Tab-separated table of C-alpha atoms in Angstrom:
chain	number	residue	atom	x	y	z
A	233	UNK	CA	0.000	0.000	0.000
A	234	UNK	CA	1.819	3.213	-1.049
A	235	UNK	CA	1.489	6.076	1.851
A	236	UNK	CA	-0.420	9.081	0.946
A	237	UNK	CA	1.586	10.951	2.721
A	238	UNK	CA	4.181	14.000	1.046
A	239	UNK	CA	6.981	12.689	2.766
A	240	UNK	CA	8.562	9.464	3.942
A	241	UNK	CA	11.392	9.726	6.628
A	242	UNK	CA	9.686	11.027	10.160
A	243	UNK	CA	10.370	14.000	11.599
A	244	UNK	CA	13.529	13.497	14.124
A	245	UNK	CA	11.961	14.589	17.569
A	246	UNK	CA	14.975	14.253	19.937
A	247	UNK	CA	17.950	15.675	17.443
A	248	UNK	CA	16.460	17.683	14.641
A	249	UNK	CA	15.987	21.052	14.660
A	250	UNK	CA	13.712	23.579	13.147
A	251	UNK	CA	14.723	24.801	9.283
A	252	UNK	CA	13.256	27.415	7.202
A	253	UNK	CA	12.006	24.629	5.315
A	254	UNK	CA	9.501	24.113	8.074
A	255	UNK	CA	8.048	27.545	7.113
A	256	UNK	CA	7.903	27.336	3.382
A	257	UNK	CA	4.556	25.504	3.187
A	258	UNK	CA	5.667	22.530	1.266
A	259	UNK	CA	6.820	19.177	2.601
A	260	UNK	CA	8.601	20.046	5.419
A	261	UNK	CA	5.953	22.214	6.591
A	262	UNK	CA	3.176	19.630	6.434
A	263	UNK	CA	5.501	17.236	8.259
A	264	UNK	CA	6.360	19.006	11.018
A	265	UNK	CA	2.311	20.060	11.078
A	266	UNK	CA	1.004	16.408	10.813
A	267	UNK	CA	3.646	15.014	13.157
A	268	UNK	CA	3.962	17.481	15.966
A	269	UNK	CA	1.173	19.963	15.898
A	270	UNK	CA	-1.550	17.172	15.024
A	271	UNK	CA	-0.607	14.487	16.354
A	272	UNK	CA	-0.313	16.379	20.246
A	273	UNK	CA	-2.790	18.656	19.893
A	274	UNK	CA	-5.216	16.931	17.115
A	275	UNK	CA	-8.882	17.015	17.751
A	276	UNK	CA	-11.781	16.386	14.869
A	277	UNK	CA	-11.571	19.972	13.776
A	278	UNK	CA	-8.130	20.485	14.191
A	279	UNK	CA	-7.934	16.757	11.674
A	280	UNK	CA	-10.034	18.679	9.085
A	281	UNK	CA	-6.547	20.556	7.717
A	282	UNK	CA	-8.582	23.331	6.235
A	283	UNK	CA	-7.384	26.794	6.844
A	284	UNK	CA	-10.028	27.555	9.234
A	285	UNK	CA	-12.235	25.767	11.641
A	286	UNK	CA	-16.491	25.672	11.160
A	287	UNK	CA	-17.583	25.989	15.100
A	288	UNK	CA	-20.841	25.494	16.297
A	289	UNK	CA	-22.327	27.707	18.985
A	290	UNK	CA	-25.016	27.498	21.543
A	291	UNK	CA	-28.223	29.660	20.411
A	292	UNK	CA	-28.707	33.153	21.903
A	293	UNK	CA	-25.503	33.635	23.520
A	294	UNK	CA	-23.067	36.732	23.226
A	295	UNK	CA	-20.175	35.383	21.744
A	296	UNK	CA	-16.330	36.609	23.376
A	297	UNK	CA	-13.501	36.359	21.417
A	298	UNK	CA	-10.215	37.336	23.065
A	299	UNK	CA	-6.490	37.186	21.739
A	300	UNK	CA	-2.921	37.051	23.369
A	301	UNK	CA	0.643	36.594	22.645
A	302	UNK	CA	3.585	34.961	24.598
A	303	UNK	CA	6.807	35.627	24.851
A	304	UNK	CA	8.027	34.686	28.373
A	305	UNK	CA	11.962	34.306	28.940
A	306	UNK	CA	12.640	31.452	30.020
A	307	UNK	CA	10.572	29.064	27.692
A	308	UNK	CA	10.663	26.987	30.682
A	309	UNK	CA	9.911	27.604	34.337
A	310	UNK	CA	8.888	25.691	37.818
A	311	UNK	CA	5.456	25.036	37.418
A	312	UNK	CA	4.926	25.542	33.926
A	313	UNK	CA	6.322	26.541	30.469
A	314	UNK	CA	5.112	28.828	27.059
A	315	UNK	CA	2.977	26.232	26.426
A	316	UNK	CA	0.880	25.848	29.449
A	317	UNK	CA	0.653	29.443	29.625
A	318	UNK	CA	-0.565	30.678	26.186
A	319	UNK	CA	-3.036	27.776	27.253
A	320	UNK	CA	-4.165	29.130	30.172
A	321	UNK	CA	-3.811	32.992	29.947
A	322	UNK	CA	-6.039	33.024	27.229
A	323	UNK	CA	-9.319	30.854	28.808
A	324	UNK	CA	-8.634	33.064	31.854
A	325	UNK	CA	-8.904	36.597	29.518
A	326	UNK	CA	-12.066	35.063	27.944
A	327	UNK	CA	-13.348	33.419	31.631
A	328	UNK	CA	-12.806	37.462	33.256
A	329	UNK	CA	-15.952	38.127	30.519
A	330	UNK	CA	-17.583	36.078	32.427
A	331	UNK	CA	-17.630	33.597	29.720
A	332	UNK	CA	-17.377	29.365	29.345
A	333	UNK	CA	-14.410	29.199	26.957
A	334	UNK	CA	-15.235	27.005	23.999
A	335	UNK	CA	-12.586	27.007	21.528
A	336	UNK	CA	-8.303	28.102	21.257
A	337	UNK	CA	-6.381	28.919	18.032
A	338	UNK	CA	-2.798	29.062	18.207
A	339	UNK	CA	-0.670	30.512	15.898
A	340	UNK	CA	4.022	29.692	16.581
A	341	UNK	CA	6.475	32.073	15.547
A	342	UNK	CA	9.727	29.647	15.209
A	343	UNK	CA	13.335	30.478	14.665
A	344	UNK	CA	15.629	28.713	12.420
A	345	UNK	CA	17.679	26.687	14.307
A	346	UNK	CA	15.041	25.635	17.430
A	347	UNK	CA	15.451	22.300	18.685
A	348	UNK	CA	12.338	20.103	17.288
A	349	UNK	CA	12.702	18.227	21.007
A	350	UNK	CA	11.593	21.631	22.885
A	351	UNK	CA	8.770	22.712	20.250
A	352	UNK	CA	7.886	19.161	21.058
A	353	UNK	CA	7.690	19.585	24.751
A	354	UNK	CA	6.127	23.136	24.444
A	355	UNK	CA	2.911	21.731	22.451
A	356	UNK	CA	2.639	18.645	24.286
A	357	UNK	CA	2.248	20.879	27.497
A	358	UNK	CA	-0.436	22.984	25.171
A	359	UNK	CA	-2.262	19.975	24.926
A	360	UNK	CA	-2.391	18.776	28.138
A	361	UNK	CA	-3.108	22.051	29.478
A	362	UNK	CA	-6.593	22.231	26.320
A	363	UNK	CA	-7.769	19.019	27.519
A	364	UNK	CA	-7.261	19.173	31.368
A	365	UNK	CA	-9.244	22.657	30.708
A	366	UNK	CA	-11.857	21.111	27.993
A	367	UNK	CA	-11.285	23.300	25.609
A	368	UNK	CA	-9.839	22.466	22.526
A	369	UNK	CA	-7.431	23.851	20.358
A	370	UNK	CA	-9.403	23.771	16.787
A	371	UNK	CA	-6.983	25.869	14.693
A	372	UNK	CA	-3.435	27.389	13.775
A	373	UNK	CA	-0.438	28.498	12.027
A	374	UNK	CA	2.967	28.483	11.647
A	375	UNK	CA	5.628	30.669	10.675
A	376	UNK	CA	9.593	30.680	10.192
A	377	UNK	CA	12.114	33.827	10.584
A	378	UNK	CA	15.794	33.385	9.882
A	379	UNK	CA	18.531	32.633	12.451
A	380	UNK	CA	19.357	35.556	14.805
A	381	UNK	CA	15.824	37.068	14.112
A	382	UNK	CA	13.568	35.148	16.552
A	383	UNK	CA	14.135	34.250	20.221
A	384	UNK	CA	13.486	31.004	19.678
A	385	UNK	CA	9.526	31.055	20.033
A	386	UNK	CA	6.522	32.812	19.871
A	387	UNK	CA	2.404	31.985	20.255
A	388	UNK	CA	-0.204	34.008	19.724
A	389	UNK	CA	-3.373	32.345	21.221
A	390	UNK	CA	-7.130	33.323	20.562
A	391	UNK	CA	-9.977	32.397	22.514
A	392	UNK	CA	-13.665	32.017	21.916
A	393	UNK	CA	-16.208	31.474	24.413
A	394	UNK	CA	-19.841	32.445	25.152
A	395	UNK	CA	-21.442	34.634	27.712
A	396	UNK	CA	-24.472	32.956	29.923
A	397	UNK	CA	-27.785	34.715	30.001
A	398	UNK	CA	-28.403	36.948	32.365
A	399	UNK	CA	-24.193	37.915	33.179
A	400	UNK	CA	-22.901	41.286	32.946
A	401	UNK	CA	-19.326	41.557	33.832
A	402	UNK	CA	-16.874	44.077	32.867
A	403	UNK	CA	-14.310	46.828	33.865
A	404	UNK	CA	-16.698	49.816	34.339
A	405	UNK	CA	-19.478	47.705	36.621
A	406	UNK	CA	-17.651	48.597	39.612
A	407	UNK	CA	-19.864	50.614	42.243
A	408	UNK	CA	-18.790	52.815	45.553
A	409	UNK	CA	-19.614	50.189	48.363
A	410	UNK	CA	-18.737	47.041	46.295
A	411	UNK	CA	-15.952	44.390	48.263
A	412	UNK	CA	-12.773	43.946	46.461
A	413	UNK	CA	-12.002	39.589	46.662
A	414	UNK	CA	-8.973	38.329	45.274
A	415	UNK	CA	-8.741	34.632	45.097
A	416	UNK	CA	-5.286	33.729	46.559
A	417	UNK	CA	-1.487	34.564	46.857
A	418	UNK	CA	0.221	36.591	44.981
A	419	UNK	CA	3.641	36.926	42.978
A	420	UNK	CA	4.196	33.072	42.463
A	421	UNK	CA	4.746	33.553	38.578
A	422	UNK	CA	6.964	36.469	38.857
A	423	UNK	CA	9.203	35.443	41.161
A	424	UNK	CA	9.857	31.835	39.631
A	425	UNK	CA	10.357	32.855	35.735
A	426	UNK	CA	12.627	35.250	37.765
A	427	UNK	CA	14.353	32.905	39.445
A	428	UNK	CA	14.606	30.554	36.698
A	429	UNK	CA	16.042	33.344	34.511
A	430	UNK	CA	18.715	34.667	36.679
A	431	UNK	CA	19.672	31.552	37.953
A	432	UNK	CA	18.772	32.308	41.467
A	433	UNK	CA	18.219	29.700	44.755
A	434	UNK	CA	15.419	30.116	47.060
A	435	UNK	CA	15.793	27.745	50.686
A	436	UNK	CA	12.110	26.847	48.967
A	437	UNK	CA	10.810	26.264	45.275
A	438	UNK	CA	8.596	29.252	44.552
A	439	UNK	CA	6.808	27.384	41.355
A	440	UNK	CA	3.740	29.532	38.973
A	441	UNK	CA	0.676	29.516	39.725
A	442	UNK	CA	-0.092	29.335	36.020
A	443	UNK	CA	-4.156	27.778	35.588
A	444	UNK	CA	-7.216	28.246	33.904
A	445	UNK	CA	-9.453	29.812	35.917
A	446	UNK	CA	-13.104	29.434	33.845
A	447	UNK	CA	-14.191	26.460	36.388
A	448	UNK	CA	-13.327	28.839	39.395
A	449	UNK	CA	-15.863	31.387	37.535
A	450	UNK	CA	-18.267	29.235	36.617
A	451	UNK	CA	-18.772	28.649	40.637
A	452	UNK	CA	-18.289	32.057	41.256
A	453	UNK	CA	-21.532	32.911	39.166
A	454	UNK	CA	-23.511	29.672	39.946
A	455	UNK	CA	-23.209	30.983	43.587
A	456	UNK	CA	-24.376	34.675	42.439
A	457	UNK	CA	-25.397	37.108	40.291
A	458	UNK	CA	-23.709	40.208	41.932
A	459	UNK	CA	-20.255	40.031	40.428
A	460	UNK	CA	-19.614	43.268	38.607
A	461	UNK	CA	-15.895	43.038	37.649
A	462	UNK	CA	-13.602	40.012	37.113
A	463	UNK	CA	-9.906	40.162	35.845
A	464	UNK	CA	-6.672	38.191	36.226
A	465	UNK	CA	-3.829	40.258	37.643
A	466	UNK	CA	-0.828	39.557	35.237
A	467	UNK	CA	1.638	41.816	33.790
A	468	UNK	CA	1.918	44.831	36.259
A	469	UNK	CA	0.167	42.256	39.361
A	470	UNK	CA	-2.414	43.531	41.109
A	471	UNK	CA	-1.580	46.959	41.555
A	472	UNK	CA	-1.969	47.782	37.978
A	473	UNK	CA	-5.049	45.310	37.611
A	474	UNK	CA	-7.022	47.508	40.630
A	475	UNK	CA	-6.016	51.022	38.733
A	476	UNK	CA	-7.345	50.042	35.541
A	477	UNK	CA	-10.555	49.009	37.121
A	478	UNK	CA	-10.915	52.245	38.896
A	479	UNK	CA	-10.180	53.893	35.674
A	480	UNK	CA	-12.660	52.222	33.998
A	481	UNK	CA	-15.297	52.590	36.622
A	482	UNK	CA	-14.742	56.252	37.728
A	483	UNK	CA	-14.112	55.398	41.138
A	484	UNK	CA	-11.243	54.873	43.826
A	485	UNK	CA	-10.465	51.658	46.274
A	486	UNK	CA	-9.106	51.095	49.639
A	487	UNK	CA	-7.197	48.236	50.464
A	488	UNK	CA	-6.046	46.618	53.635
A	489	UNK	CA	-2.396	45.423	53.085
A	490	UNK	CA	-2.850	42.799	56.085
A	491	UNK	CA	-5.648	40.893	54.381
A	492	UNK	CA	-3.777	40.138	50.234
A	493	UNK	CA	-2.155	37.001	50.943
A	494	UNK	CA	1.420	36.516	49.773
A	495	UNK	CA	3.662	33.184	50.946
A	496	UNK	CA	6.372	33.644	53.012
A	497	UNK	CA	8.938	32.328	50.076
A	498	UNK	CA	7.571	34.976	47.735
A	499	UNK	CA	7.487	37.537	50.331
A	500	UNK	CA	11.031	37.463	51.137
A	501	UNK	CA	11.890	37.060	47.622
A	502	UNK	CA	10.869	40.365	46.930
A	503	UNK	CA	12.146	41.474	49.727
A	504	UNK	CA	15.926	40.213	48.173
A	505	UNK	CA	14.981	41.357	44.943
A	506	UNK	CA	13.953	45.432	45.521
A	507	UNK	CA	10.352	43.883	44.609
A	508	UNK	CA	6.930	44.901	45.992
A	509	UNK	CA	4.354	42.008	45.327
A	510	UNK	CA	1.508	43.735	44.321
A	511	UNK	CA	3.280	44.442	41.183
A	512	UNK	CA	4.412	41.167	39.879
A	513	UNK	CA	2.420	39.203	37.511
A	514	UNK	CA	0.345	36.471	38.853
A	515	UNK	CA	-1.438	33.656	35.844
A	516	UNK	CA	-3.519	32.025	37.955
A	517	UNK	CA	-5.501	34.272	40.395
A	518	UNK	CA	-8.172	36.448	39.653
A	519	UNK	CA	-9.709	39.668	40.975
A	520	UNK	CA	-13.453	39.860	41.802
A	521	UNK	CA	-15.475	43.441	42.361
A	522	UNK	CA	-19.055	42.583	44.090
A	523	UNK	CA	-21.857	43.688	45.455
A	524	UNK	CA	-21.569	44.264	49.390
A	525	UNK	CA	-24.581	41.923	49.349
A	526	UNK	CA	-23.190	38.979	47.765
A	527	UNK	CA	-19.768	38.988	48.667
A	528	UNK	CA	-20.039	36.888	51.660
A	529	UNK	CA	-21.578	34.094	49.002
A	530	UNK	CA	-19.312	34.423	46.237
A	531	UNK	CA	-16.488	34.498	48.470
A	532	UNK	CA	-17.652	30.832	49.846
A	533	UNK	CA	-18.043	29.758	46.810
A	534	UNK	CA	-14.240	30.810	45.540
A	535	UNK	CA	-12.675	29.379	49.083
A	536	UNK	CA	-14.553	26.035	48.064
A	537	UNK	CA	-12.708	25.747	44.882
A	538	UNK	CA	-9.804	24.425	44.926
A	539	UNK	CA	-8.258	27.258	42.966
A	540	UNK	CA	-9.421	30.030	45.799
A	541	UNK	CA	-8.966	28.419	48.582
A	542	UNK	CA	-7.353	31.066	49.651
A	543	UNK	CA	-9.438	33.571	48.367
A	544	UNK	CA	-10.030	36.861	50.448
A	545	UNK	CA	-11.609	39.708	51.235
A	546	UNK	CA	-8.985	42.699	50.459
A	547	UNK	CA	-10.667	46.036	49.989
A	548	UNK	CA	-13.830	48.321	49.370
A	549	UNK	CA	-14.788	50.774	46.127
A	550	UNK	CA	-15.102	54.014	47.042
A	551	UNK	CA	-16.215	57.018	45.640
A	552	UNK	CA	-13.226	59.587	44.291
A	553	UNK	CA	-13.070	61.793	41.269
A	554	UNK	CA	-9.031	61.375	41.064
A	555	UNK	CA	-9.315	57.172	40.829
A	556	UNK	CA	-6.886	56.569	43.373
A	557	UNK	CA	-6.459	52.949	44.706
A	558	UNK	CA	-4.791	53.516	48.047
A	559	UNK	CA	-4.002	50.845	50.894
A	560	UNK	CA	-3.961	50.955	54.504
A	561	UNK	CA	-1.095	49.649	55.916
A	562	UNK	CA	0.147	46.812	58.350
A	563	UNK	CA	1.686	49.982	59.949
A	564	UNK	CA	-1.394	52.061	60.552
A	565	UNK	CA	-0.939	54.744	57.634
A	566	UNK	CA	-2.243	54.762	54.593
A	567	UNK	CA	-0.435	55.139	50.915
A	568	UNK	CA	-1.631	55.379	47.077
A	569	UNK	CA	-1.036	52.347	45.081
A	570	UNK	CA	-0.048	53.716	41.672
A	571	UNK	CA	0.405	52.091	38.437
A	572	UNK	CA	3.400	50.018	37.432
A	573	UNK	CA	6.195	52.594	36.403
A	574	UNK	CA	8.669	50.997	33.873
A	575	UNK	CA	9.037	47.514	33.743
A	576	UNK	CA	10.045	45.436	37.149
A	577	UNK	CA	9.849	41.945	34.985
A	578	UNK	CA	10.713	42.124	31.372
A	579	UNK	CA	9.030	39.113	29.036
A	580	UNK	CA	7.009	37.301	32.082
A	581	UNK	CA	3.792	36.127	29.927
């Protein structure tokens, strides 16, 4: 039986490396498509090969489409890797919408020269992380630059996923008197592509909290209704996260330093560092603005997930022309929590 196939001799997974024959779209490119991208990621749409992917979609829902690219430094990191991560921080920018992710498209920048053993690892990770989450990655693309004109690689993710009946969430909901909840500890990601990339030894692992966070929504809103704002504190941490809500609402915040949770390990790895933790990027917490009335539910239902079990209550809206966020304390004053100046953590997600 002669095989169908345009090529003969498999792709060599352990040794070989990427070409710029692997971008040219002929047989090297549908190789390296069929036999890596396929073959770890491959799902019935994905096995179609078109250049697109025909989705169905449940009747009279608002459809949210949302888009990302990833270029962390190191590819690889305790707790996770690029491919986990454009994985996850893409559900999690379509879950914040208050939406049930349906369906990922991924589209790899490679460099010339890129070992075929870590593009390997990368999208197997991908694909573990798409079917732990069930959502499936139905689409993609490939490209390749020359040697020297890369870093190795890139993905660009896009997410699609529809919003419930009946759910409003979004960045200018929030309301003087609503409760501030944040759904755990802070700074893990940060601090351990940091410490991966410089090379650095904590007394303990300090590992990402990289995860997709659309089941920890889904309970969130099954418990209530009176979510206004959801968003995942990434690049810039929470800090930055609070100020653009407060931008987008028209209104100020008040936080109580004592009650955002932050682990010992990451705390004093700041503290080493010149780092404050409310500015490094976090990929697998999320911050909630609710009505005072249903806080005390929806924060129940976050410490019952396993993902916010450490959830918390950490400050209130309040009403302020300027938009200031500003915390009180552990040592009884009170300071403004600005936006991220610069860049603490270059290439972190």
């Amino acid at each position: 039986m002669t095989d169908a196939r345009p090529h003969v001799r498999p792709l060599d997974l352990k040794h070989g490396r990427i070409d710029m024959n692997h971008g040219a779209g002929g047989r090297a490119a549908a190789q390296l498509i069929e036999e890596l991208f396929v073959e770890l990621l491959g799902n019935d749409y994905l096995r179609q090969g078109d250049d697109g992917a025909v989705l169905p979609l449940p009747e009279g829902e608002r459809l949210v489409m949302a888009t990302d690219a990833h270029v962390v430094s190191p590819l690889f990191f305790p707790g996770g890797d690029l491919g986990c991560l454009a994985v996850h921080g893409t559900i999690n920018d379509v879950a914040m919408c208050g939406a049930r992710p349906l369906y990922l498209s991924a589209s790899f920048i490679l460099e010339e020269g890129f070992p075929l053993a870590d593009l390997r690892r990368i999208v197997a990770s991908m694909a573990a992380a798409s079917r732990d989450a069930g959502v499936p990655v139905v689409t993609g693309d490939t490209k390749v630059v020359e040697r020297g004109k890369g870093d190795g690689v890139f993905v660009s993710t896009t997410g699609i996923g529809v919003v419930p009946r009946g759910v409003r969430i979004g960045g200018a909901n929030a309301r003087p008197g609503d409760v501030v909840l944040l759904s755990g500890t802070i700074g893990e990601h940060g601090v351990a592509v940091l410490s991966k990339r410089e090379s650095l030894e904590f007394e303990t692992t300090i590992t990402s909290d990289t995860a997709a966070l659309h089941g920890l929504v889904g309970a969130m809103l099954a418990a209530s209704r009176g979510v206004r704002v959801l968003r995942d504190p990434t690049r810039g941490g929470l800090a930055t996260t609070l100020n653009e809500i407060a931008r987008q609402s028209g209104v100020g915040m008040c936080l109580d330093e004592a009650a955002i949770p932050v682990l010992p390990q990451v705390d004093a790895a700041c503290e080493l560092l010149g780092l404050d933790p409310l500015y490094v990027a976090n990929e697998g917490k999320l911050v909630a603005v609710c009505d005072p009335d249903a806080a005390d539910v929806v924060l129940a239902a976050m410490r019952a997930h396993p993902l916010g079990a450490r959830a918390a209550r950490i400050g209130v809206v309040t009403e302020d022309a300027h938009r200031f966020v500003q915390m009180d304390t552990r040592f009884g004053g009170r300071r403004v929590v600005d936006w991220l100046s610069g860049e603490q953590l270059p290439r972190i997600c």
